[in-house]
Every structure is written in structure tokens, then in C-alpha cells.
Coordinates of C-alpha atoms and ligand atoms in Angstrom, one line a residue:
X1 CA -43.1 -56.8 47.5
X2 CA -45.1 -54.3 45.2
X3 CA -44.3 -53.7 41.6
X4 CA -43.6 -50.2 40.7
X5 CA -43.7 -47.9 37.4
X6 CA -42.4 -44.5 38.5
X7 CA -42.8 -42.0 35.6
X8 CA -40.4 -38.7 35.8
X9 CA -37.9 -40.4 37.5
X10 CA -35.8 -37.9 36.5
X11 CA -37.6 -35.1 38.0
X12 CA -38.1 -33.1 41.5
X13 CA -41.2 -36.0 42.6
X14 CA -39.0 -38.4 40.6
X15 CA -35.6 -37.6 42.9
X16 CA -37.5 -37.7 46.3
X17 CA -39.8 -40.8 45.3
X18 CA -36.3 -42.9 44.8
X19 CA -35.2 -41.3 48.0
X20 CA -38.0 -42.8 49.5
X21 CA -37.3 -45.9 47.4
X22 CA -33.8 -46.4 49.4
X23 CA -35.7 -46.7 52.7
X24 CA -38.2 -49.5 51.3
X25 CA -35.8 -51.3 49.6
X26 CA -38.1 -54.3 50.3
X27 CA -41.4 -53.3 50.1
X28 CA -41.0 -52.3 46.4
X29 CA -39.3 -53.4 43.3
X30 CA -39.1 -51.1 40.4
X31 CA -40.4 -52.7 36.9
X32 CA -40.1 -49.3 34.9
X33 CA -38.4 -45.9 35.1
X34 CA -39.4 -43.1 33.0
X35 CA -37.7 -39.7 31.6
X36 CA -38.3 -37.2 28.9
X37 CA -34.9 -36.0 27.6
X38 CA -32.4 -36.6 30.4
X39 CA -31.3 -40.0 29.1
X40 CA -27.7 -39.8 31.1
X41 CA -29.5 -39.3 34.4
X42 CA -31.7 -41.9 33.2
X43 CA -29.1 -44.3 32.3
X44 CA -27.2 -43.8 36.0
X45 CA -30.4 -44.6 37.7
X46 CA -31.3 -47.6 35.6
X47 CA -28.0 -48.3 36.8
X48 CA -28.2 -48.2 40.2
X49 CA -32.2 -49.4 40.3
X50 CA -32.0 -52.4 37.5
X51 CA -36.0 -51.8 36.5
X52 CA -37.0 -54.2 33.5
X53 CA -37.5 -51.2 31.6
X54 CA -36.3 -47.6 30.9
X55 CA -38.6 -45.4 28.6
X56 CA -37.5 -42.1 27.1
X57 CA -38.7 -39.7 24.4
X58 CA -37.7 -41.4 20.8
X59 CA -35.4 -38.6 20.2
X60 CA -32.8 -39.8 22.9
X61 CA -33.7 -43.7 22.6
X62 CA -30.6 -44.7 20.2
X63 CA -28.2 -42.6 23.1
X64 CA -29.9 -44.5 25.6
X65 CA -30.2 -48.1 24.5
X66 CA -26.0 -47.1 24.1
X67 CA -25.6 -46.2 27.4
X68 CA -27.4 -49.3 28.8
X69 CA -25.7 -51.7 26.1
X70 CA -23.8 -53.5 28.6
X71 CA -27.1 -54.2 31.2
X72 CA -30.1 -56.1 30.3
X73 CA -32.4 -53.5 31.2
X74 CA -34.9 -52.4 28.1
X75 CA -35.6 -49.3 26.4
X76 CA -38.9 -47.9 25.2
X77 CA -39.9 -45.0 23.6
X78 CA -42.6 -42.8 25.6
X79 CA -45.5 -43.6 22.9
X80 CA -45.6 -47.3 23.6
X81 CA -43.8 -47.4 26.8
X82 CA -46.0 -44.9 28.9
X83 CA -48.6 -47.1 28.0
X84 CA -47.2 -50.8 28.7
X85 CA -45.8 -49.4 32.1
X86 CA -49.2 -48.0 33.1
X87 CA -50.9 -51.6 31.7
X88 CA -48.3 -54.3 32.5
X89 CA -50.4 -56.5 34.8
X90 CA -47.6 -57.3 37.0
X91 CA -47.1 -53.4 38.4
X92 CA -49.1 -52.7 41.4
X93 CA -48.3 -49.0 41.8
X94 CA -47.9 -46.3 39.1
X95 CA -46.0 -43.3 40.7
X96 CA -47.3 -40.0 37.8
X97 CA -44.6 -37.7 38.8
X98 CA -44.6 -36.2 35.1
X99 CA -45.1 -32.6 34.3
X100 CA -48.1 -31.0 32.8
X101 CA -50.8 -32.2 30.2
X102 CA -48.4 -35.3 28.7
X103 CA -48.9 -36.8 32.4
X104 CA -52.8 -37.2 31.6
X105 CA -52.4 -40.2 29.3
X106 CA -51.1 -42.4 31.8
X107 CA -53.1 -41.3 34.6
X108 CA -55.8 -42.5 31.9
X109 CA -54.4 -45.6 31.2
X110 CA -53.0 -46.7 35.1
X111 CA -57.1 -45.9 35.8
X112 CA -58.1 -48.4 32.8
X113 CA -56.4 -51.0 34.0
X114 CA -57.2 -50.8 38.0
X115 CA -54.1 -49.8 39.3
X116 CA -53.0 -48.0 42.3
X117 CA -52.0 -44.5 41.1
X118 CA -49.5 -42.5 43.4
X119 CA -50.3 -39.3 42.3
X120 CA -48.3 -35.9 41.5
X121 CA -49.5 -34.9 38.5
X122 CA -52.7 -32.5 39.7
X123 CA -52.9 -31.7 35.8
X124 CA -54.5 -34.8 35.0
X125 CA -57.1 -34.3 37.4
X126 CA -58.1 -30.7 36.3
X127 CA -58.2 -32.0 33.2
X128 CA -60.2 -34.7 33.4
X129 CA -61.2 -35.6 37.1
X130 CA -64.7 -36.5 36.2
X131 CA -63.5 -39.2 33.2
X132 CA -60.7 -40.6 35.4
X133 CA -62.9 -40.9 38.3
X134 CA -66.0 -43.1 36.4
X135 CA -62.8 -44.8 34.7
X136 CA -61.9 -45.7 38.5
X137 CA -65.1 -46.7 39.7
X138 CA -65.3 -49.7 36.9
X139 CA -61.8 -51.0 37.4
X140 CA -61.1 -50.2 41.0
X141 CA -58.1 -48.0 40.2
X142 CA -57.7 -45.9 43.1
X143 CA -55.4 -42.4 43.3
X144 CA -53.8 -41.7 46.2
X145 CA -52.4 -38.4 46.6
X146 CA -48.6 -37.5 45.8
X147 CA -49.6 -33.1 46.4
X148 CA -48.7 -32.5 50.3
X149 CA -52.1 -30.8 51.2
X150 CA -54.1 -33.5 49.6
X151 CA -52.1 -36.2 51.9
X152 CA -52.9 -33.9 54.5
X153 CA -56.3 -34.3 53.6
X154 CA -56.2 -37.6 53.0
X155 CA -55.0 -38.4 56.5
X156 CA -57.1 -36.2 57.9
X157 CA -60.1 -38.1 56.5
X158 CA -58.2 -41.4 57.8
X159 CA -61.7 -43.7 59.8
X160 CA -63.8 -40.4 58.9
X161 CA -67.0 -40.9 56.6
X162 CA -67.0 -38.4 53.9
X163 CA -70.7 -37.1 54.1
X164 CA -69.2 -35.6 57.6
X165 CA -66.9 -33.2 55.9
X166 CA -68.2 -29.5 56.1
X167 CA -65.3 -28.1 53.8
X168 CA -61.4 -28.4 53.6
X169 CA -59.2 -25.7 54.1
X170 CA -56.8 -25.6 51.6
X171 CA -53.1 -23.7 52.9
X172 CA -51.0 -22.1 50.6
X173 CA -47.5 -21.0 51.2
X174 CA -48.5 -18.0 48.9
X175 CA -45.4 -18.4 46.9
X176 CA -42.1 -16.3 46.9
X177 CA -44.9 -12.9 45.6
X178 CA -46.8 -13.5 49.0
X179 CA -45.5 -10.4 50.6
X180 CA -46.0 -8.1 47.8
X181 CA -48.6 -5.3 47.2
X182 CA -47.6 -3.7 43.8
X183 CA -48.4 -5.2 40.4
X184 CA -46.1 -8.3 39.6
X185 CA -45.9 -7.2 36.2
X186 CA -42.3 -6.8 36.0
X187 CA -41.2 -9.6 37.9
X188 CA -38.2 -11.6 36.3
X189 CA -38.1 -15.4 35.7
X190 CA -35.4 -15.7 38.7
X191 CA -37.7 -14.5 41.1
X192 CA -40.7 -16.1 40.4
X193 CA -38.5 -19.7 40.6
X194 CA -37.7 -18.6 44.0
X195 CA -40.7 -20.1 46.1
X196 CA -39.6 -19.3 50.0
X197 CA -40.3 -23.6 51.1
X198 CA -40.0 -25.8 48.6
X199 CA -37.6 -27.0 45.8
X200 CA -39.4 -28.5 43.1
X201 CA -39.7 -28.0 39.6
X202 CA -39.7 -24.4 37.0
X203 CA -43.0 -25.4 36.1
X204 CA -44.8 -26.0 39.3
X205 CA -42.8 -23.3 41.0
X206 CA -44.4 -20.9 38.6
X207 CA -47.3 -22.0 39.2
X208 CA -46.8 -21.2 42.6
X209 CA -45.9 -18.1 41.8
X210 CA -48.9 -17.1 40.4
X211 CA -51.0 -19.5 42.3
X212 CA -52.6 -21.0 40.0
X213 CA -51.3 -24.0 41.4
X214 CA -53.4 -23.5 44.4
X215 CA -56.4 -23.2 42.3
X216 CA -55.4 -26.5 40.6
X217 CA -55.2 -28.1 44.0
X218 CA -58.9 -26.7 44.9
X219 CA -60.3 -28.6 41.3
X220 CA -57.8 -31.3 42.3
X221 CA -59.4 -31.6 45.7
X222 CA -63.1 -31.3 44.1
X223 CA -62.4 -34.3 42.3
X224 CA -60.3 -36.5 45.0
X225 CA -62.9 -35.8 47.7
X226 CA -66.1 -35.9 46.1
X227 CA -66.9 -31.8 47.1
X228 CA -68.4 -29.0 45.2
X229 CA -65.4 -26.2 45.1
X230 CA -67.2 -23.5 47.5
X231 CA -66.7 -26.3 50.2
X232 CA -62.8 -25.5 49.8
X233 CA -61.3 -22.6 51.1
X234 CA -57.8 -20.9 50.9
X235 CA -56.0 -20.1 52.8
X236 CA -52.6 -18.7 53.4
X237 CA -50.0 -20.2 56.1
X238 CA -46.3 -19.0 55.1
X239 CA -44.8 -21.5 57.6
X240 CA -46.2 -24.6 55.4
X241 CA -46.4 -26.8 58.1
X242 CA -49.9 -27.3 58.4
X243 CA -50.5 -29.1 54.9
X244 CA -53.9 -28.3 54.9
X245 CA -57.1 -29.1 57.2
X246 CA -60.6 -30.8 57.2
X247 CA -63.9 -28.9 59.3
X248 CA -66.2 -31.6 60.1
X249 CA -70.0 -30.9 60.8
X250 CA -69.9 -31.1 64.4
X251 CA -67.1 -28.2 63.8
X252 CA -64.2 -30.3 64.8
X253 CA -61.1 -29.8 62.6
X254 CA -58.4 -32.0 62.1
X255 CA -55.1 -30.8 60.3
X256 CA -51.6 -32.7 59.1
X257 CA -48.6 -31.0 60.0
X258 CA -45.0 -31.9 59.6
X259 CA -42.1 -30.1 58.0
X260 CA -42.3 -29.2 54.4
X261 CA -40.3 -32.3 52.8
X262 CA -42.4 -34.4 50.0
X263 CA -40.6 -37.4 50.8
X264 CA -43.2 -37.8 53.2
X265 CA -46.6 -37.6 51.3
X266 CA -45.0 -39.5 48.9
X267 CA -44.2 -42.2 51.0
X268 CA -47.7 -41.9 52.8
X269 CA -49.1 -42.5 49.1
X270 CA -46.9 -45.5 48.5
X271 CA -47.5 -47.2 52.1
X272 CA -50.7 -45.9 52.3
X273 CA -52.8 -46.8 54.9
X274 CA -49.6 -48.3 56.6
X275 CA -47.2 -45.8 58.4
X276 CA -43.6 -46.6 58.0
X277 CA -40.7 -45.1 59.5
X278 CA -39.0 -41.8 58.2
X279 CA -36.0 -40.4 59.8
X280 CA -36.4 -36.7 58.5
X281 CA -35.9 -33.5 60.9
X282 CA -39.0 -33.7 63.2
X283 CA -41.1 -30.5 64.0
X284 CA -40.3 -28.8 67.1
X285 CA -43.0 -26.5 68.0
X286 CA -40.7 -24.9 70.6
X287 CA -38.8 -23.6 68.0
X288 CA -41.2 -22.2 65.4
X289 CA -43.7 -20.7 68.2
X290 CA -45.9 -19.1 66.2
X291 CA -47.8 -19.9 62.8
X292 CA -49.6 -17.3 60.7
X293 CA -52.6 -16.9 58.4
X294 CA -54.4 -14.7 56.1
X295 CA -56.7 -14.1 53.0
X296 CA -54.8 -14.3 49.7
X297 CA -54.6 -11.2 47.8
X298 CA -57.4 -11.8 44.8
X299 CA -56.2 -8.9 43.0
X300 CA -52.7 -9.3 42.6
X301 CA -53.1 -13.1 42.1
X302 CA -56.6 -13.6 39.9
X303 CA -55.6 -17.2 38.9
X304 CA -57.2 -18.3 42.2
X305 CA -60.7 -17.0 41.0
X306 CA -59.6 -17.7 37.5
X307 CA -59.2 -21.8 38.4
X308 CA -62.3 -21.8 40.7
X309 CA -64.8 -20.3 37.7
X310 CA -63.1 -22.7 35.1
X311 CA -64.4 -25.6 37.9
X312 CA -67.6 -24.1 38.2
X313 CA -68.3 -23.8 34.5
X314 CA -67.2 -27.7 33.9
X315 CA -67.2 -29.6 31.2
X316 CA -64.0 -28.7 28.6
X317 CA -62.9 -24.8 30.4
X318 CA -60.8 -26.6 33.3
X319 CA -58.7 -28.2 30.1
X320 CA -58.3 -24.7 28.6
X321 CA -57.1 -23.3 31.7
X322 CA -54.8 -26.2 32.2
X323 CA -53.1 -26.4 28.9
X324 CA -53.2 -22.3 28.1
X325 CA -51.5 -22.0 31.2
X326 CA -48.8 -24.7 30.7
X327 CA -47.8 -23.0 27.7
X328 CA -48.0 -19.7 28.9
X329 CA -45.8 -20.9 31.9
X330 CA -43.0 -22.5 29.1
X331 CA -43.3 -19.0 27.3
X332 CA -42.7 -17.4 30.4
X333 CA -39.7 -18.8 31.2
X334 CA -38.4 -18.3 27.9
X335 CA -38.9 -14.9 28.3
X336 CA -41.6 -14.3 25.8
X337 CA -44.0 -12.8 28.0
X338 CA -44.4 -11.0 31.4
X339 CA -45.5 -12.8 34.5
X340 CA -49.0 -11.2 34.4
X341 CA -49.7 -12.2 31.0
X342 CA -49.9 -15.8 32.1
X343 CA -53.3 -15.8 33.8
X344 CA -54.9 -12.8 31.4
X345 CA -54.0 -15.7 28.5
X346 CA -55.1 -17.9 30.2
X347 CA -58.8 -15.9 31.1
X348 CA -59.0 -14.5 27.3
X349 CA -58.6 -18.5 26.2
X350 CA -61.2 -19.3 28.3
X351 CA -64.0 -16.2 27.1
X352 CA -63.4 -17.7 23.3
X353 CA -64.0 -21.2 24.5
X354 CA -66.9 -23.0 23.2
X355 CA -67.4 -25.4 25.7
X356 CA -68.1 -28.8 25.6
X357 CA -70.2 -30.4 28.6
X358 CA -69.5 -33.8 29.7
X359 CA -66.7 -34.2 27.1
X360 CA -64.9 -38.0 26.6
X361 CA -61.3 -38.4 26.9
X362 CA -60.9 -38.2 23.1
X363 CA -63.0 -34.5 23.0
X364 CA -60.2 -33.8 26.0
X365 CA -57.1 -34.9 24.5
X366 CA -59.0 -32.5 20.9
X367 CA -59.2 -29.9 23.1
X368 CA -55.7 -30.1 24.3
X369 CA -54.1 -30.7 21.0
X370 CA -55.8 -28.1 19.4
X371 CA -54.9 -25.5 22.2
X372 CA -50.9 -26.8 22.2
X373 CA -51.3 -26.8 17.9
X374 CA -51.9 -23.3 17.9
X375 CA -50.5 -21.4 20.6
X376 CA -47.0 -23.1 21.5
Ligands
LIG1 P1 -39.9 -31.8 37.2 O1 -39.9 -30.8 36.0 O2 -38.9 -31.7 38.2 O3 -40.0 -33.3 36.6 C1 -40.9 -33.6 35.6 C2 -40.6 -35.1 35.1 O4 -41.6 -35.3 34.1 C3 -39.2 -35.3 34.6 O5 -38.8 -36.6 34.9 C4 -39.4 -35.3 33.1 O6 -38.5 -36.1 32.4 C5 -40.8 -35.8 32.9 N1 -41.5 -35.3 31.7 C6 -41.6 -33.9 31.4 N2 -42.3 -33.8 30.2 C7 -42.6 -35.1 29.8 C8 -43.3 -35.6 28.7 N3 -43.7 -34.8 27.7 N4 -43.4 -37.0 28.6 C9 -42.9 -37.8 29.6 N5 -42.3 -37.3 30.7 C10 -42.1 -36.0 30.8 O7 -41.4 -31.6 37.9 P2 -41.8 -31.9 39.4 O8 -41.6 -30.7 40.2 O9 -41.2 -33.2 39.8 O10 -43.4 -32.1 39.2 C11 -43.9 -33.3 38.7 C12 -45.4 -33.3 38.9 O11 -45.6 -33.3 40.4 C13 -46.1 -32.0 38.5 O12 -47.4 -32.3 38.0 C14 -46.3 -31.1 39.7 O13 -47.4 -30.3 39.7 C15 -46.5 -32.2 40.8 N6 -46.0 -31.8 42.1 C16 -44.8 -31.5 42.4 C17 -44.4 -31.1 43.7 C18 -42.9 -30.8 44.0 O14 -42.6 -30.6 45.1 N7 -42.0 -30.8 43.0 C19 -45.3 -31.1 44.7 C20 -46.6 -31.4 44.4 C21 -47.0 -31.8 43.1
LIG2 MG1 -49.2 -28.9 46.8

């Protein structure tokens, strides 16, 4: 039996890691269960999961403690409860399926205190891979990728010894823009939440939209696999069903494939190195036949290049182009700005950065603040 915190329960990762959950009834027992704001669906799945502990923004704590009055499970607010559920000696595995910069924190914290981190939140490694990685190395925390092509790689790597790697190629689904050739200036908040494979949340699905999220999986992969970023390439694969692929120096190349359903990389993450079963639709090759591939368009999505200079520069620019981008993604869907304007925010916050090399995870979270302070 492993002790789990899973924080965003309430979210897209959240739903399919409970899902996952439901199969492994006893492999795992849930200690905590985190949300932002959605304290009702909180409340129904402390309900149905009795963890010790719920934890919720302080906004919604009286509503919640209410809802759970007649249960004995706990509430906490997300100030101390992040941290006591990423520190509670008695949790084995932290699941970060939160959204954005605010999952960072608790990456920080799960890494502190040596614990097996089941990771969704890419964020927290563009912000800080190099500080939660030397955090790791002291305490033995170890991530293990939640992201599908990082699992991919991951299992590709499974009995392989890192120095072997020649580089990683990286698929992208190329997101529901992947077929245009005009501008995407004009594009409206419906359609950019439309990606073509997957259903996950506005956030990421923006991302993927843009693809900057692919260029956060290339820093995220940097850091996870010990490479420098022109090691990775992109590449795009509209089928998603190769989850990405590792060249060897002999020239071999071993891929993952499967159908595009996260319950699986998640459970990999939380089994890991153990297979379990999973009774999802199998992938019948019969019936796809073929599989396709091309260059991304640079031009029409620049966040690609964008990401992959932030990497290169170091130091505090990957934190700019993590948290200019969130908020440009939030105004985004409010409707405050076009589609383009995300990434040419994002660049013109980057050219009045004044970096800081090798920065600590208090000059990070300055940076951060500072950035959120003034433009949200
Ligand atoms: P989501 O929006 O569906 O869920 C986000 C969760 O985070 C919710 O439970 C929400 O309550 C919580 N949350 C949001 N803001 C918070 C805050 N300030 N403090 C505490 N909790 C907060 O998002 P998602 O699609 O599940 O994505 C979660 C993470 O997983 C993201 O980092 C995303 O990039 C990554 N990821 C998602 C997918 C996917 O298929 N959805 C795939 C790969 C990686
Ligand atoms: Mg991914």
C-alpha cells in the first residue's frame, strides 16, 4: 500500500489519475486531495475517496469544511496544506496535477523532502528544473513523468544507460492549428480549445494551440533526461500514437506507442517500473494503416523557437516565458487579447529581462511574483 497526495484532483490529470485510482484500489490509499475553487466537486470526491485531508483555496474553506461536516475528513487551506501534503512523512507519492506556476511550490517542497513525484505539472520544471533537480539529488526525490511523451521516453530508456542517447524525438500532435497556413491572428477562443486528440484542460489546450506546450516539453525533457535542448527534436505526428521516441548511438530507435488516453502514462508513473493491467481500447494497426510526419511550421507557431532560446539563455528567461505566457493564456481566454499576442508578450517580456544566472528558488518565485504583480 502507497500513500498518496494527489494535487488538482479536481482537474483533467486530477479526473483520469482517480480513474486510474479505481483499478488500484489496493496498491494506493489516498492521504490528501487537493482543489482550487471547485469545493462541491471536492467535497463528492472526498466523499467517495475518504483521504485524511481535503485542501482548498481559503476563499471556499468555510463552504467546504460545511459540506464535509458530517465525515471526519479535514480541511486545509492551500497555504499550509500544499505544503503538509507534499511533507507529511507518511505519503510516498505526490501526484502535481496542478496548473501553471502555483504547481511549482509543491514540486519544490515533494523534492525537499524525498518523495516520489508523479509529475504533470511541466511548469515547474521550466521554471526551475535545475533547482529541483540538485534539490533531488540530496534527498533522493525522484519525478517520474505524468506528460505522455516523457513516459514514452521514459520507457523507452527502460535497462538503457543514458550516455547512449543520441537525441529524443519529441511528437507533437501540432494542435487543432496544425493544418493551417494563414496567420492565426484571428482565431477565436473556441477554436483554439478544440485540440483534434486530447481533452484536457483551457490552459494546456492553449498551449497546444500555440505550441508552446511543445516547447515546454523540450525544456521539460532537457531537465528529466540530463540532455542539452539541440539533442531534442520536433516533430509532428497528427495520429498521436507514437508518444515520442529515443535514437541511440548505434542508430537504433526505440518509440512508445499506444492510443492517446493519459490514464496510461499516469498509471506507468504511479506503478512505475511495474506494469499493471489496463483494460483501455488497444491499438489495432490494421485499422489505422498509416502514420504521418512532418516539420512544424516555425513561422506560424514561433513559441517553439521562442521556448528553445529561453532554454538556451538559462538562468531566470525560461521563468519569464513560463509565467508571461500563463497570463497571457488567462487573458486570452478572457478575450483580452488575440491568439498571436500570446507568444509576441511573451518574446517582448523576455528582450526587457535582466537575467539572472543560476538564480535560487527565492530569486525564482521574485521573478514570478513580480511578473504576475504587474501584468495580470
Ligand atoms: P485542469 O485545469 O483541468 O486542472 C488543474 C487543477 O489544478 C485543478 O484541480 C485546479 O483546482 C488546480 N489548481 C488550479 N490553480 C491552482 C492553484 N492556484 N492552487 C492550487 N491548485 C490549483 O488542468 P489539467 O489539464 O489537468 O493540467 C494539469 C497539469 O498537467 C498542467 O500542468 C498540464 O500542463 C499538465 N498536463 C496535462 C495533460 C492533460 O491531458 N490534461 C497532459 C500532460 C500534462
Ligand atoms: Mg504532453
Amino acid at each position: 500500500m502507497k500513500n498518496l497526495s494527489i494535487l488538482g484532483a479536481t482537474g483533467s490529470i486530477g479526473d483520469s489519475t482517480l480513474k486510474v485510482i479505481d483499478n488500484l484500489k489496493d496498491h494506493f490509499n489516498i492521504l490528501y486531495l487537493s482543489a482550487n475553487n471547485n469545493y462541491k466537486k471536492l467535497a463528492d470526491l472526498a466523499k467517495k475517496y475518504n483521504p485524511e485531508y481535503v485542501i482548498i483555496d481559503k476563499e471556499f474553506y468555510s463552504d467546504l469544511k460545511e459540506l464535509l461536516s458530517s465525515t471526519k475528513v479535514k480541511v486545509l487551506t492551500n497555504e499550509d496544506g500544499l505544503i503538509q501534503a507534499t511533507s507529511d512523512s507518511r505519503v510516498h507519492v505526490v501526484v502535481n496535477a496542478i496548473v501553471g506556476s502555483f504547481g511549482l511550490r509543491p514540486t519544490i517542497t515533494a523534492a525537499e523532502n524525498g518523495k516520489i513525484i508523479a509529475l504533470a505539472n511541466k511548469e515547474s520544471l521550466v521554471m526551475a528544473g535545475e533547482n529541483v533537480n540538485a534539490l533531488m539529488k540530496k534527498t533522493g526525490a525522484k519525478i517520474l513523468p505524468i506528460d505522455s511523451e516523457h513516459s514514452a521516453i521514459l520507457q523507452s530508456l527502460n535497462g538503457e544507460d543514458y550516455s547512449t542517447i543520441n537525441k529524443i524525438i519529441l511528437t507533437a500532435s501540432g494542435g487543432p492549428f496544425r493544418d493551417r497556413k494563414d496567420s492565426l491572428e484571428n482565431v477565436s477562443i473556441t477554436d483554439a480549445l478544440a485540440h483534434p486528440n486530447w481533452s484536457m484542460g483551457n490552459k494546456i489546450s492553449i498551449d497546444s494551440a500555440t505550441m508552446m506546450n511543445k516547447g515546454f516539453e523540450l525544456i521539460e525533457a532537457v531537465h528529466l533526461f540530463d540532455l542539452k535542448p539541440d539533442r531534442i527534436e520536433i516533430i509532428i505526428h497528427p495520429e498521436s500514437i507514437i508518444h515520442s521516441m529515443v535514437e541511440f548511438i548505434d542508430g537504433s530507435v526505440i518509440a512508445q506507442l499506444g492510443l492517446p488516453d493519459m490514464m496510461l502514462p499516469i498509471q506507468y508513473s504511479l506503478t512505475y517500473p511495474n506494469r499493471v493491467e489496463l483494460n483501455l481500447p488497444r491499438l489495432n494497426l490494421h485499422k489505422l494503416g498509416t502514420m504521418n510526419f512532418s516539420d512544424p511550421d516555425r513561422k506560424l507557431f514561433p513559441a517553439i523557437d521562442v521556448a528553445i532560446a529561453a532554454i538556451n539563455e538559462g538562468g531566470t528567461v525560461p521563468v519569464v516565458l513560463n509565467t508571461v505566457n500563463e497570463i497571457m493564456v488567462y487573458k486570452f481566454l478572457k478575450g483580452k487579447i488575440k491568439f498571436t499576442d500570446i507568444v509576441k508578450n511573451v518574446e517582448e517580456e523576455i528582450a526587457k529581462h535582466k537575467k539572472i544566472d543560476k538564480p535560487s528558488i527565492d530569486q525564482i518565485f521574485e521573478v514570478n511574483d513580480e511578473i504576475w504583480k504587474r501584468l495580470h
